[in-house]
Amino acid sequence: MHFTNQIEAVAYCQTPYKQKFGIPRQPGLVRSAKGKITLLPPYNQPDTIRGLERYSHLWLLFCFHETLKQGWKPMVRPPRLGGNDKLGVFATRSTFRPNGIGQSVVQLHKIEQKAGQVSLDISGMDLLDGTPIIDIKPYIPFSDAIDGAIGGIAQQAPQLVKVIFSAKAKAQLNEYKEYPNLPSLIEEVLAQDPRPGYKKGKIDLKQYQIALYDLDVIWQVKEETIVVSHIIPSNISKSSK
């Protein structure tokens, strides 16, 4: 069966996440992540969002635009299983899907209408910066939150890792006050331990980097604690990360 209507982006999302590594694996895990949805023509008009202010949360349907060219896989390796065991793609939220469509719940904070442009201030997203949004729907608590639902391999939230900042990193945080909630954003992102599953529980001397806003956050794992060593202006646009 083929559909005749072509799906197109109705908006795009601005987020702190400049690369896939470090993005939380589910929405709502990093509440300090603030972002903005900007509607595109012909959808950037007040009529399309009339009444949306009555809702606290939204469903976003979006496109995994960075992995579309890699195609889909019938079986994938979920991070929760350590990256070794496989499950069917439809039993996971893998990015490598037949149509490359994802969904996330985000919190809606404010609706802005300026100079003919409509935008939504949101938080808690798990989307890469620049992600195309293909639909926006209100979150309905009585039907969307189901008591007693079984979550398979993701029944419980991931266990958090302790995060500390070196003296150098603490000093550098004071230099970047233009970035909203930067200390809590870094802490909440790293507490998820974004490393590959097979690295966890083992000695790991590697130095890691995540790109948030226009910054590179450099960190290591020491005695089951994540230590942020320093924070520098990002060079991600000049690298092949």
Tab-separated table of C-alpha atoms in Angstrom:
chain	number	residue	atom	x	y	z
A	1	MET	CA	0.000	0.000	0.000
A	2	HIS	CA	1.341	3.418	-0.952
A	3	PHE	CA	0.185	6.843	0.187
A	4	THR	CA	-0.281	9.654	-2.298
A	5	ASN	CA	0.193	12.530	0.143
A	6	GLN	CA	3.808	13.587	0.559
A	7	ILE	CA	4.931	14.173	4.134
A	8	GLU	CA	6.777	17.429	4.675
A	9	ALA	CA	8.151	19.276	7.665
A	10	VAL	CA	5.744	21.650	9.412
A	11	ALA	CA	8.459	23.025	11.689
A	12	TYR	CA	12.007	22.513	12.866
A	13	CYS	CA	13.361	22.191	16.391
A	14	GLN	CA	16.248	24.080	17.963
A	15	THR	CA	17.905	22.188	20.808
A	16	PRO	CA	21.218	22.226	22.738
A	17	TYR	CA	22.220	18.894	21.160
A	18	LYS	CA	24.634	19.391	18.263
A	19	GLN	CA	25.543	15.729	17.763
A	20	LYS	CA	23.851	12.384	18.335
A	21	PHE	CA	26.246	11.306	21.086
A	22	GLY	CA	24.968	12.650	24.399
A	23	ILE	CA	21.314	13.019	23.440
A	24	PRO	CA	19.171	11.297	26.109
A	25	ARG	CA	17.710	8.057	24.835
A	26	GLN	CA	14.160	9.030	25.795
A	27	PRO	CA	12.331	12.352	26.219
A	28	GLY	CA	11.805	13.889	29.646
A	29	LEU	CA	15.043	12.549	31.149
A	30	VAL	CA	16.858	15.898	30.860
A	31	ARG	CA	14.407	18.551	31.953
A	32	SER	CA	17.009	21.315	31.836
A	33	ALA	CA	17.195	20.975	28.048
A	34	LYS	CA	15.402	24.017	26.638
A	35	GLY	CA	14.466	24.333	22.983
A	36	LYS	CA	12.227	26.011	20.467
A	37	ILE	CA	9.943	24.795	17.700
A	38	THR	CA	9.675	27.213	14.793
A	39	LEU	CA	6.781	26.660	12.409
A	40	LEU	CA	7.420	26.796	8.676
A	41	PRO	CA	5.208	28.335	5.936
A	42	PRO	CA	2.327	27.838	5.334
A	43	TYR	CA	1.844	26.544	8.891
A	44	ASN	CA	3.359	29.538	10.703
A	45	GLN	CA	0.069	31.271	11.325
A	46	PRO	CA	-1.960	31.807	14.510
A	47	ASP	CA	-4.839	29.627	13.335
A	48	THR	CA	-2.734	26.444	13.372
A	49	ILE	CA	-1.980	26.719	17.095
A	50	ARG	CA	-5.258	28.209	18.327
A	51	GLY	CA	-6.069	26.527	21.662
A	52	LEU	CA	-2.646	24.897	22.034
A	53	GLU	CA	-1.920	27.050	25.105
A	54	ARG	CA	-4.431	24.916	27.034
A	55	TYR	CA	-2.008	21.982	27.076
A	56	SER	CA	1.108	21.508	29.183
A	57	HIS	CA	2.753	18.867	26.989
A	58	LEU	CA	2.949	18.006	23.299
A	59	TRP	CA	3.594	15.001	21.130
A	60	LEU	CA	6.163	15.708	18.426
A	61	LEU	CA	6.385	13.491	15.368
A	62	PHE	CA	9.725	14.046	13.695
A	63	CYS	CA	12.168	12.704	11.155
A	64	PHE	CA	15.473	11.013	12.034
A	65	HIS	CA	17.061	13.109	9.298
A	66	GLU	CA	20.672	12.295	10.202
A	67	THR	CA	20.258	8.532	9.741
A	68	LEU	CA	17.811	8.340	6.824
A	69	LYS	CA	20.525	7.650	4.266
A	70	GLN	CA	21.714	4.642	6.281
A	71	GLY	CA	18.402	2.916	5.731
A	72	TRP	CA	16.532	0.655	8.119
A	73	LYS	CA	17.386	-2.622	9.812
A	74	PRO	CA	14.993	-5.460	10.730
A	75	MET	CA	16.938	-6.090	13.936
A	76	VAL	CA	18.851	-3.609	16.084
A	77	ARG	CA	20.989	-3.582	19.238
A	78	PRO	CA	19.234	-1.527	21.952
A	79	PRO	CA	21.633	0.332	24.292
A	80	ARG	CA	19.779	-1.058	27.316
A	81	LEU	CA	20.922	-4.538	26.329
A	82	GLY	CA	24.564	-3.482	26.267
A	83	GLY	CA	24.781	-3.203	22.504
A	84	ASN	CA	25.148	-6.963	22.064
A	85	ASP	CA	21.692	-8.569	22.029
A	86	LYS	CA	19.281	-7.854	19.185
A	87	LEU	CA	15.569	-7.086	19.053
A	88	GLY	CA	13.219	-6.437	16.170
A	89	VAL	CA	13.150	-2.816	15.045
A	90	PHE	CA	9.435	-2.554	15.893
A	91	ALA	CA	10.200	-3.692	19.453
A	92	THR	CA	12.539	-0.730	19.941
A	93	ARG	CA	12.774	3.007	19.403
A	94	SER	CA	15.801	2.704	17.153
A	95	THR	CA	16.514	5.521	14.687
A	96	PHE	CA	16.978	2.992	11.857
A	97	ARG	CA	13.306	2.628	10.970
A	98	PRO	CA	11.569	1.971	7.624
A	99	ASN	CA	10.173	5.515	7.458
A	100	GLY	CA	12.620	7.239	9.808
A	101	ILE	CA	9.841	8.627	12.003
A	102	GLY	CA	10.224	9.241	15.733
A	103	GLN	CA	7.937	10.571	18.445
A	104	SER	CA	8.596	12.413	21.690
A	105	VAL	CA	6.664	14.085	24.469
A	106	VAL	CA	7.896	17.567	25.409
A	107	GLN	CA	6.727	20.203	27.849
A	108	LEU	CA	5.234	23.372	26.388
A	109	HIS	CA	6.205	26.568	28.200
A	110	LYS	CA	5.264	29.447	25.944
A	111	ILE	CA	3.843	30.281	22.524
A	112	GLU	CA	5.332	33.292	20.730
A	113	GLN	CA	4.042	35.171	17.730
A	114	LYS	CA	6.440	37.810	16.424
A	115	ALA	CA	6.683	39.440	13.005
A	116	GLY	CA	4.514	36.784	11.406
A	117	GLN	CA	6.520	33.942	12.940
A	118	VAL	CA	5.042	31.347	15.311
A	119	SER	CA	7.297	29.460	17.744
A	120	LEU	CA	6.874	27.225	20.779
A	121	ASP	CA	9.242	27.199	23.769
A	122	ILE	CA	9.673	23.610	24.977
A	123	SER	CA	11.832	21.502	27.281
A	124	GLY	CA	12.733	17.868	27.912
A	125	MET	CA	13.292	17.013	24.259
A	126	ASP	CA	15.590	14.261	22.985
A	127	LEU	CA	16.052	15.722	19.505
A	128	LEU	CA	19.110	16.764	17.562
A	129	ASP	CA	19.344	20.470	16.784
A	130	GLY	CA	17.621	21.192	13.460
A	131	THR	CA	15.348	18.131	13.568
A	132	PRO	CA	12.405	18.427	11.122
A	133	ILE	CA	9.024	18.210	12.854
A	134	ILE	CA	6.336	16.574	10.743
A	135	ASP	CA	3.410	16.924	13.167
A	136	ILE	CA	2.474	18.410	16.549
A	137	LYS	CA	-0.295	16.975	18.711
A	138	PRO	CA	-1.520	17.751	22.240
A	139	TYR	CA	-0.660	15.260	24.971
A	140	ILE	CA	-3.855	13.938	26.591
A	141	PRO	CA	-3.126	12.659	30.145
A	142	PHE	CA	-6.168	10.408	30.644
A	143	SER	CA	-5.495	8.430	27.464
A	144	ASP	CA	-1.767	8.824	26.820
A	145	ALA	CA	-0.613	7.844	30.336
A	146	ILE	CA	-1.761	4.263	30.885
A	147	ASP	CA	-1.634	2.816	34.406
A	148	GLY	CA	-0.112	-0.640	34.595
A	149	ALA	CA	1.449	-0.526	31.134
A	150	ILE	CA	4.326	-2.950	30.597
A	151	GLY	CA	7.514	-1.381	29.245
A	152	GLY	CA	9.443	-4.432	28.086
A	153	ILE	CA	13.177	-3.775	28.385
A	154	ALA	CA	12.470	-0.170	29.428
A	155	GLN	CA	10.108	-0.672	32.353
A	156	GLN	CA	12.156	1.613	34.625
A	157	ALA	CA	14.090	4.825	34.111
A	158	PRO	CA	17.847	4.345	33.660
A	159	GLN	CA	20.031	4.365	36.749
A	160	LEU	CA	21.814	7.696	37.070
A	161	VAL	CA	25.565	8.156	37.456
A	162	LYS	CA	27.115	10.732	39.775
A	163	VAL	CA	28.552	13.739	37.921
A	164	ILE	CA	31.135	16.164	39.328
A	165	PHE	CA	32.975	19.145	37.862
A	166	SER	CA	36.700	19.739	38.163
A	167	ALA	CA	37.861	23.092	39.543
A	168	LYS	CA	38.771	24.133	36.002
A	169	ALA	CA	35.345	23.196	34.655
A	170	LYS	CA	33.590	25.063	37.476
A	171	ALA	CA	35.555	28.198	36.639
A	172	GLN	CA	34.767	27.827	32.942
A	173	LEU	CA	31.028	27.551	33.649
A	174	ASN	CA	31.123	31.158	34.826
A	175	GLU	CA	32.381	32.191	31.387
A	176	TYR	CA	29.335	30.782	29.585
A	177	LYS	CA	26.383	32.278	31.435
A	178	GLU	CA	24.629	33.045	28.148
A	179	TYR	CA	23.693	29.375	27.840
A	180	PRO	CA	20.502	28.620	29.839
A	181	ASN	CA	20.796	26.129	32.691
A	182	LEU	CA	24.232	25.020	31.493
A	183	PRO	CA	25.472	23.387	34.753
A	184	SER	CA	22.246	21.419	35.293
A	185	LEU	CA	22.012	20.586	31.580
A	186	ILE	CA	25.510	19.080	31.568
A	187	GLU	CA	24.876	17.197	34.797
A	188	GLU	CA	21.529	15.754	33.663
A	189	VAL	CA	22.878	14.721	30.248
A	190	LEU	CA	25.978	13.017	31.627
A	191	ALA	CA	24.090	11.367	34.497
A	192	GLN	CA	22.459	9.198	31.815
A	193	ASP	CA	25.954	7.858	30.966
A	194	PRO	CA	25.810	8.173	27.161
A	195	ARG	CA	28.649	5.713	26.587
A	196	PRO	CA	28.024	2.479	24.653
A	197	GLY	CA	26.530	-0.194	26.867
A	198	TYR	CA	29.538	-2.502	26.640
A	199	LYS	CA	31.727	0.183	28.255
A	200	LYS	CA	29.742	0.309	31.469
A	201	GLY	CA	30.981	-1.559	34.514
A	202	LYS	CA	34.491	-1.810	33.060
A	203	ILE	CA	37.685	0.199	33.439
A	204	ASP	CA	37.432	2.978	30.879
A	205	LEU	CA	40.298	5.449	30.509
A	206	LYS	CA	38.922	7.116	27.394
A	207	GLN	CA	38.260	10.844	27.352
A	208	TYR	CA	34.829	11.663	25.923
A	209	GLN	CA	33.266	14.779	24.438
A	210	ILE	CA	29.690	15.931	23.967
A	211	ALA	CA	28.607	19.048	22.076
A	212	LEU	CA	26.003	21.225	23.808
A	213	TYR	CA	25.056	24.564	22.294
A	214	ASP	CA	28.376	25.870	20.909
A	215	LEU	CA	30.495	24.157	23.533
A	216	ASP	CA	32.471	20.932	23.820
A	217	VAL	CA	32.186	19.297	27.239
A	218	ILE	CA	35.149	17.011	27.958
A	219	TRP	CA	34.723	14.234	30.533
A	220	GLN	CA	35.950	10.895	31.822
A	221	VAL	CA	34.679	8.105	34.053
A	222	LYS	CA	36.651	7.643	37.245
A	223	GLU	CA	35.600	5.077	39.849
A	224	GLU	CA	32.013	4.982	38.533
A	225	THR	CA	31.766	8.777	38.671
A	226	ILE	CA	31.709	11.042	35.628
A	227	VAL	CA	34.176	13.897	35.966
A	228	VAL	CA	33.856	16.949	33.731
A	229	SER	CA	37.433	18.070	33.163
A	230	HIS	CA	36.937	21.188	31.026
A	231	ILE	CA	34.550	23.066	28.748
A	232	ILE	CA	35.705	24.788	25.572
A	233	PRO	CA	34.201	26.470	22.492
A	234	SER	CA	33.041	23.781	20.094
A	235	ASN	CA	34.863	22.869	16.904
A	236	ILE	CA	32.261	20.295	15.867
A	237	SER	CA	31.534	22.101	12.608
A	238	LYS	CA	35.191	21.699	11.667
A	239	SER	CA	35.471	18.048	12.599
A	240	SER	CA	34.050	14.758	11.428
A	241	LYS	CA	32.353	13.840	14.696
